[in-house]
Every structure is written in C-alpha cells, then in structure tokens.
XYZ file of C-alpha atoms in Angstrom:
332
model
C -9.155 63.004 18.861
C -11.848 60.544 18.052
C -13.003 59.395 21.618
C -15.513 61.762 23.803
C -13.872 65.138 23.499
C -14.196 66.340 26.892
C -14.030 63.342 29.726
C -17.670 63.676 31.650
C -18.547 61.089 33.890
C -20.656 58.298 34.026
C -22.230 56.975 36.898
C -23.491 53.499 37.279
C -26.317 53.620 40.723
C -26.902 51.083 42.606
C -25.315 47.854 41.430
C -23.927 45.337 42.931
C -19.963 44.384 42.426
C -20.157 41.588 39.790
C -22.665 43.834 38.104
C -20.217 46.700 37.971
C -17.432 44.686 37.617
C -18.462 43.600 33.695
C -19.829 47.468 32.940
C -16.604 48.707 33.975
C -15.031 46.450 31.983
C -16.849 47.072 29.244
C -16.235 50.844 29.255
C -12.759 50.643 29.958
C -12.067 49.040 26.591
C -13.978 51.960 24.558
C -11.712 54.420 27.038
C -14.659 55.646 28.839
C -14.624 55.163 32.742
C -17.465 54.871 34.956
C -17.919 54.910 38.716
C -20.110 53.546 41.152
C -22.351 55.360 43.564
C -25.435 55.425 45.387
C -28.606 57.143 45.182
C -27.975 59.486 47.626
C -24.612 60.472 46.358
C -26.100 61.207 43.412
C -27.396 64.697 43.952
C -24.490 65.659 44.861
C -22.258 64.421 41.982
C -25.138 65.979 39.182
C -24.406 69.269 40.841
C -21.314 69.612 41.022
C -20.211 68.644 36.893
C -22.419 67.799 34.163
C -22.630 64.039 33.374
C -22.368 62.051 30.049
C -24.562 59.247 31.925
C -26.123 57.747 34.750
C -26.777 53.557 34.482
C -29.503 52.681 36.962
C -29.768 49.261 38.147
C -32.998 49.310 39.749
C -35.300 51.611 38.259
C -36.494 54.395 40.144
C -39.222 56.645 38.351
C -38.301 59.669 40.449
C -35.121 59.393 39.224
C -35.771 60.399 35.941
C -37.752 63.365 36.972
C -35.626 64.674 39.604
C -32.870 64.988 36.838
C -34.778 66.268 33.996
C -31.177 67.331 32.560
C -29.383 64.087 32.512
C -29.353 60.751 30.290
C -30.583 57.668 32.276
C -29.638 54.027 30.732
C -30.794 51.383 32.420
C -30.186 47.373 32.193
C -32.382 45.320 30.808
C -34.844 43.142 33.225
C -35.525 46.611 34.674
C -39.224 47.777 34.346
C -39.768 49.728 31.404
C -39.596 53.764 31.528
C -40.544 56.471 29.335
C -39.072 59.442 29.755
C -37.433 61.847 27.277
C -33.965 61.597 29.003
C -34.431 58.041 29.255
C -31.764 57.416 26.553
C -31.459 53.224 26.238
C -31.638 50.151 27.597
C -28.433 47.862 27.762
C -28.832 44.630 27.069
C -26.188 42.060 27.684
C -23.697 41.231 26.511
C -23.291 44.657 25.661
C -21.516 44.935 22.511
C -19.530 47.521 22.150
C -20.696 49.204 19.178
C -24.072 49.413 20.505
C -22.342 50.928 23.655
C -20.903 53.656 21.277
C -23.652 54.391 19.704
C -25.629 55.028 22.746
C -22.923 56.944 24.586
C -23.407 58.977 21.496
C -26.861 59.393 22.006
C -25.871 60.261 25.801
C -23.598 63.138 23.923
C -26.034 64.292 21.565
C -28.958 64.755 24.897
C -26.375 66.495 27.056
C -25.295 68.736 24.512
C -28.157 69.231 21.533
C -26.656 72.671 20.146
C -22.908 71.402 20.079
C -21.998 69.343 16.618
C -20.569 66.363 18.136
C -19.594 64.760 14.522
C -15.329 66.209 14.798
C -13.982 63.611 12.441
C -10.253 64.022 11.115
C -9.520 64.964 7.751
C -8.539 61.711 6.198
C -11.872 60.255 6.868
C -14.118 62.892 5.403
C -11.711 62.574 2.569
C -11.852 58.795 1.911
C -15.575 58.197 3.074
C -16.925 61.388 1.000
C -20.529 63.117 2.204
C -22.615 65.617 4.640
C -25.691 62.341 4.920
C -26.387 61.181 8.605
C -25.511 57.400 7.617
C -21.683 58.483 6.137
C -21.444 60.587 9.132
C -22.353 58.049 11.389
C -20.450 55.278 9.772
C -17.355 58.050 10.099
C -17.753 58.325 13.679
C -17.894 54.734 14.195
C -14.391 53.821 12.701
C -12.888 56.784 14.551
C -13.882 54.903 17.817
C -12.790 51.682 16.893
C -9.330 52.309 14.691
C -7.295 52.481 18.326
C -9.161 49.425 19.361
C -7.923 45.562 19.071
C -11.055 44.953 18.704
C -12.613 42.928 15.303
C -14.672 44.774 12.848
C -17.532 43.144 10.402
C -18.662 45.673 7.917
C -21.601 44.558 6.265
C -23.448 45.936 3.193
C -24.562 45.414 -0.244
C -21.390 44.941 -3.094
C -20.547 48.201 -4.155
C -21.103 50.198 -1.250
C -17.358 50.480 -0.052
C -16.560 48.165 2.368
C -12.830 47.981 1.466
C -12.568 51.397 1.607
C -13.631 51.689 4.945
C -11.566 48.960 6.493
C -8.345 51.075 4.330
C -9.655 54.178 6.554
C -9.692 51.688 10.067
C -6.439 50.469 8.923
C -4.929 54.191 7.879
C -6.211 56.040 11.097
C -5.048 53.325 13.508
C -1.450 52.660 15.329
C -0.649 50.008 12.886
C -1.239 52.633 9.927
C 2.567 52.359 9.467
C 2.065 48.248 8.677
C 0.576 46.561 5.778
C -2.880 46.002 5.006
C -3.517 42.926 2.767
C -6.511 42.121 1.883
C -8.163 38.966 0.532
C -11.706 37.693 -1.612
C -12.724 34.081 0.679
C -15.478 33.972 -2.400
C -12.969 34.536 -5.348
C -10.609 31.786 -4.344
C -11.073 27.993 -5.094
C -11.830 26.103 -1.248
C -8.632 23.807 -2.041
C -6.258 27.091 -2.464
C -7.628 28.946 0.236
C -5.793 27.405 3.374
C -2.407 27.825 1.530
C -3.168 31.709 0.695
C -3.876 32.434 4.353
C -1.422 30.699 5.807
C 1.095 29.499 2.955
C 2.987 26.525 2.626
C 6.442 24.764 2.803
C 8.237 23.468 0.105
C 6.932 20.212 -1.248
C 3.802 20.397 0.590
C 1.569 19.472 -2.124
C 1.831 18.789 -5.797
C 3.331 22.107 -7.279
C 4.528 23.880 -4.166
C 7.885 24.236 -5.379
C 8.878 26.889 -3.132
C 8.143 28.152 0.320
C 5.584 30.563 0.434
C 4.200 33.671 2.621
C 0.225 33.208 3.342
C -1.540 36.491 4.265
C -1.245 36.125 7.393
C 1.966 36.387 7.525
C 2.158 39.170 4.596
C -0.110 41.062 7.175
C 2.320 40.725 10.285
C 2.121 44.095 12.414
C -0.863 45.064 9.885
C -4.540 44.436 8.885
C -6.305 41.504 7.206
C -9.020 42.152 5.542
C -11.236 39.062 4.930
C -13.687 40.167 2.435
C -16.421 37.983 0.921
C -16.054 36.011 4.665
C -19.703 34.956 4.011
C -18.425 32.637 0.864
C -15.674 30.996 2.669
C -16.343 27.003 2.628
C -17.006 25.435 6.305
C -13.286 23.434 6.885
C -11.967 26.927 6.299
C -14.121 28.440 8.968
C -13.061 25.870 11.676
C -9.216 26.866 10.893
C -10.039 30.547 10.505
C -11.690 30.485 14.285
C -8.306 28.303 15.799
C -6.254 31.227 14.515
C -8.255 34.027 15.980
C -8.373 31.901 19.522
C -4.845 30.694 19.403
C -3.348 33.926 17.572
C -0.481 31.009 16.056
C -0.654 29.620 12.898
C 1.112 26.922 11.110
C 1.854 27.102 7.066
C 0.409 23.875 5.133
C 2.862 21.280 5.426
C 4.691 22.789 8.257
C 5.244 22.170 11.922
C 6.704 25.679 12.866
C 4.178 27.641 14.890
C 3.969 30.895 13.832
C 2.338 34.674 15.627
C -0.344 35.843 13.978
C 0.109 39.557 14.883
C -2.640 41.188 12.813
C -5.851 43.294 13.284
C -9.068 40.814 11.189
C -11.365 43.424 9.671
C -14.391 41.138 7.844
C -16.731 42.027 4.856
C -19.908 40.734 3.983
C -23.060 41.565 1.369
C -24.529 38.222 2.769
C -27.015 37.830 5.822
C -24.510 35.857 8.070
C -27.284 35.186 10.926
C -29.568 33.534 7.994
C -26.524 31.142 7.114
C -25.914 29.935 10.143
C -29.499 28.714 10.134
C -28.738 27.702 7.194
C -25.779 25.526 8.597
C -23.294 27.259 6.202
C -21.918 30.122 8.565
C -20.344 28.884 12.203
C -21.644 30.568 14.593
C -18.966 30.531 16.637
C -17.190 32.308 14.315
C -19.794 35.029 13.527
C -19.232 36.369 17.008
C -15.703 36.067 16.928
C -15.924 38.621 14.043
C -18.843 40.678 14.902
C -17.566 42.535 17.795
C -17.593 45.962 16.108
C -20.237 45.903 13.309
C -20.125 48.577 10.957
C -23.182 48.904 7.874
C -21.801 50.596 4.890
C -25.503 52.121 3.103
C -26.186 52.363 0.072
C -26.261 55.273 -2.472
C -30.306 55.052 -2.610
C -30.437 55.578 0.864
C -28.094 58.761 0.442
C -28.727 60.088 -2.530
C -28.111 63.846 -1.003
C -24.271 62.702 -0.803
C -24.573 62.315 -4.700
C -23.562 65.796 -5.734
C -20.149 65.484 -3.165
C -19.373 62.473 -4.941
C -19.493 63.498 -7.959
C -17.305 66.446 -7.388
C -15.089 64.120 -5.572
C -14.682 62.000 -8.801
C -14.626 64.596 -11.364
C -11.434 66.435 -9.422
C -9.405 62.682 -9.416
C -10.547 62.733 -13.031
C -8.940 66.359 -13.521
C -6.102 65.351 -11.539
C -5.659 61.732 -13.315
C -5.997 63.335 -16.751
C -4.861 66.933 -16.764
C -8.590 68.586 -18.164
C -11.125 70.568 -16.740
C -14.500 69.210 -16.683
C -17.872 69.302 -15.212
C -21.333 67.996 -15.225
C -24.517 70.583 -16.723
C -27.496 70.821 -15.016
C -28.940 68.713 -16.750
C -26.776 65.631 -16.270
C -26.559 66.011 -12.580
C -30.537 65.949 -11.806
C-alpha cells in the first residue's frame, strides 16, 4: 500500500557505472528499482512488459518516437527534447520528492484512465478533501511515512502543518511511539537547548531536578520542530550536530545519549530568503529539506470547503450530542 501498486520497471540507457551507481541509489531508497541496459536491448525489454520509465543518458531523438507509448526522463546537461512522452528532466542531486513526483507523472502517462490517487483511510480522514493539492499532498506522505527520511512541510500558519506530520507519524512503523512536538518560535532562545535536550540537576540556576528534553520524550517516535524558521542561530549549530551525530548530551551533562527519532520540520517562513539573510544555516536547511511537503491554503482550494465543513459540523454533532447544519445561504 502506498508505493507504486504494481512493480513496472524502469530502465536507465546508456550510462555509465558511477552514473548508475547514484540513480540506483537513489531509487532504491523510494523502493523503486531500476536496471541498466543498452539501446539495443531496449526493444526488446518495451515489448515484452510495459514500463513505468526509461532514463536516457544521451539523448537520442528517435528514441522518443520509436516508443510513442513510454515515459522518457532524461538527465540534465542532455540537449533539450520535446516530446509528449518526454516526462522530466532530472537534475542532480535528485531529491527525492521531486523523484516521486515525477515517477508519478511516469504513472499517470502510462496509465491516463486508471485513478492512481489509492490513499488509506486514515489519511483521507485526517487531511479532509476531493482538490488536486490535498490529494497530492496525501500521496506524498504515503510515500514518505516508511521512509527515514526528513520531512519540511512548509506553508502559511493555519494551513495544517501539524496535522500532517500527526498523519506521517500515524501511518509510519513508529506509529506505535510518541510524537512530541515543539514551537522553536514560542520558546525564549535561553530555554530552548534545555527543552530539546534537558538538563541535569543543578545545571543552571533553578534546575532542581533532572529533566527529559524532547528528544528524549520522542525516543522510538517523531519530533516535530515547528516554527524551525524562528529558532535563534546557536540553536541551529546544536540542532545540525544532533542530526549528524544522532547523540545528544542533556545541558550540564556528560552522558551521551541516542537520539532515536524521525525530525519532521514546519515552516510559514521563506527559509532560502533567510539564509541570505544570514539568519537560517544553510547547512541545516538541507539537512531538513529532504522530503518537502507544501500544505496550500484554503483560497487555493476553496472546492474542498463544503467537505470541510461537513467534516466539522459531524465532530460538532459528535462533541455535543445535536443535530445541525448549515442553509444555503450560509454555505455560499
């Protein structure tokens, strides 16, 4: 459930090893495989199964025409084609949302009549609506919840970023841990360092007692770092040493503690325009930005309005016992 329903192949023509080497890579992590062939091979392979993709390294222009039925992606440096079933270029480093997205592209080419949105019930539950965007923002955290890998999820305040890191957190293997999240922006830069990775007794004025940081509240679990736009510089540095170093030490303390926890980070701020700023490390950005994820706003999906309002009006009947609903009138 979640990845590519059926496993079709995808071919990657005419690269050399070191070339293939990082593709394979790449789609081994998002539990696709690929497989490396020649041109002449090619005809064959097409014929016999149909294909998800074919990644050519060189382009050739007959190619494209001599396989009017299958997505092409090329790399970039490669001259530029246009051709309907010319599906993407790649450029590198490939991230691997972009990778998903075009694989679903790749799907949608190969098989136009088929609905290739089959998200699980939780998720149409918790991120409610029919709109493209929801749908596509649904299909996105089904292909990353099994992953290890981090998730930003940017968009404006109000649009529901916690709730969609809950929904990584509740569809993935460590659904059965704890998911703790935490505001960088709502706590004062001095506290911060001792709420992420507590303290031990005596470690500064008032720390009377030894006590948990979120990190460690989060062991086996998810952190979600919301507001990570708003967290002061120091912070940053120590934030980065923990993701590298996955250890941890509370303030005051010299034991070295695991940092076993998925980082899912939140943002309404334009992280690439503070780090020209000089107030976002940039180091850090791509540390969290493996997997973005944009959470749109209601303007831009206003025909999910009328599910969310039936959505809130049965928790309301459900909360408080009565039957109600909205006239005409008050919906438009």
């Amino acid at each position: 459930e979640g990845k590519m329903q059926q496993r079709f192949p995808i071919y990657v023509v005419d690269s050399d090893q070191a070339q293939y080497n990082e593709l394979s890579a790449v789609f081994n992590f998002i539990g696709e495989t690929c497989e490396r062939i020649g041109k002449k091979e090619l005809l064959d392979k097409v014929d016999q199964a149909r294909v998800l993709a074919i990644i050519l390294c060189d382009v050739s222009t007959e190619l494209f025409q001599q396989f009017p039925r299958s997505a092409f992606l090329t790399l970039s440096g490669a001259i530029d084609v246009h051709h309907e079933n010319h599906i993407a270029v790649l450029t590198k480093p490939i991230k691997y949302a972009t990778l998903m997205q075009v694989l679903y592209y790749c799907q949608s080419f190969n098989f136009p009549k088929e609905k290739t949105y089959k998200t699980n019930k939780y998720l149409v539950n918790a991120l409610v609506g029919r709109g493209e965007r929801i749908r596509d923002v649904r299909y996105l955290i089904e292909q990353v919840a099994d992953s290890k890998a981090n998730v930003l999820i940017l968009g404006e305040s109000g649009t529901g970023k916690e709730v969609a890191a809950r929904a990584i957190h509740n569809i993935s293997k460590r659904k059965k841990g704890p998911f703790v999240p935490i505001n960088c922006g709502a706590i004062p830069a001095e506290l911060i360092e001792s709420e992420l990775f507590g303290h031990e007794k005596g470690a500064f004025t008032g720390a009377f007692t030894m006590r948990k940081g979120r990190f460690e509240l989060a062991y086996g679990g998810t952190l979600f770092l919301d507001e990570i736009g708003d967290m002061p510089m120091p912070m940053q540095v120590k934030l980065l040493r923990v993701l590298q170093e996955r250890t941890f030490e509370r303030v005051g303390g010299t034991k070295t503690i695991q940092a076993d926890v998925r980082i899912i980070a939140a943002t309404h701020r334009n992280l690439e325009v503070l780090i020209e700023e000089g107030k976002f490390r940039e180091d850090l950005y791509y540390r969290l930005n493996v997997f973005p994820i944009e959470k749109p706003a209601l303007r831009d999906r206003s025909e999910d309005l009328p599910l969310l309002l039936q959505e809130l009006l049965v928790r309301l009947q459900i909360d408080n016992k009565v039957e109600l609903r909205f006239t005409q009138r008050a919906l438009e």
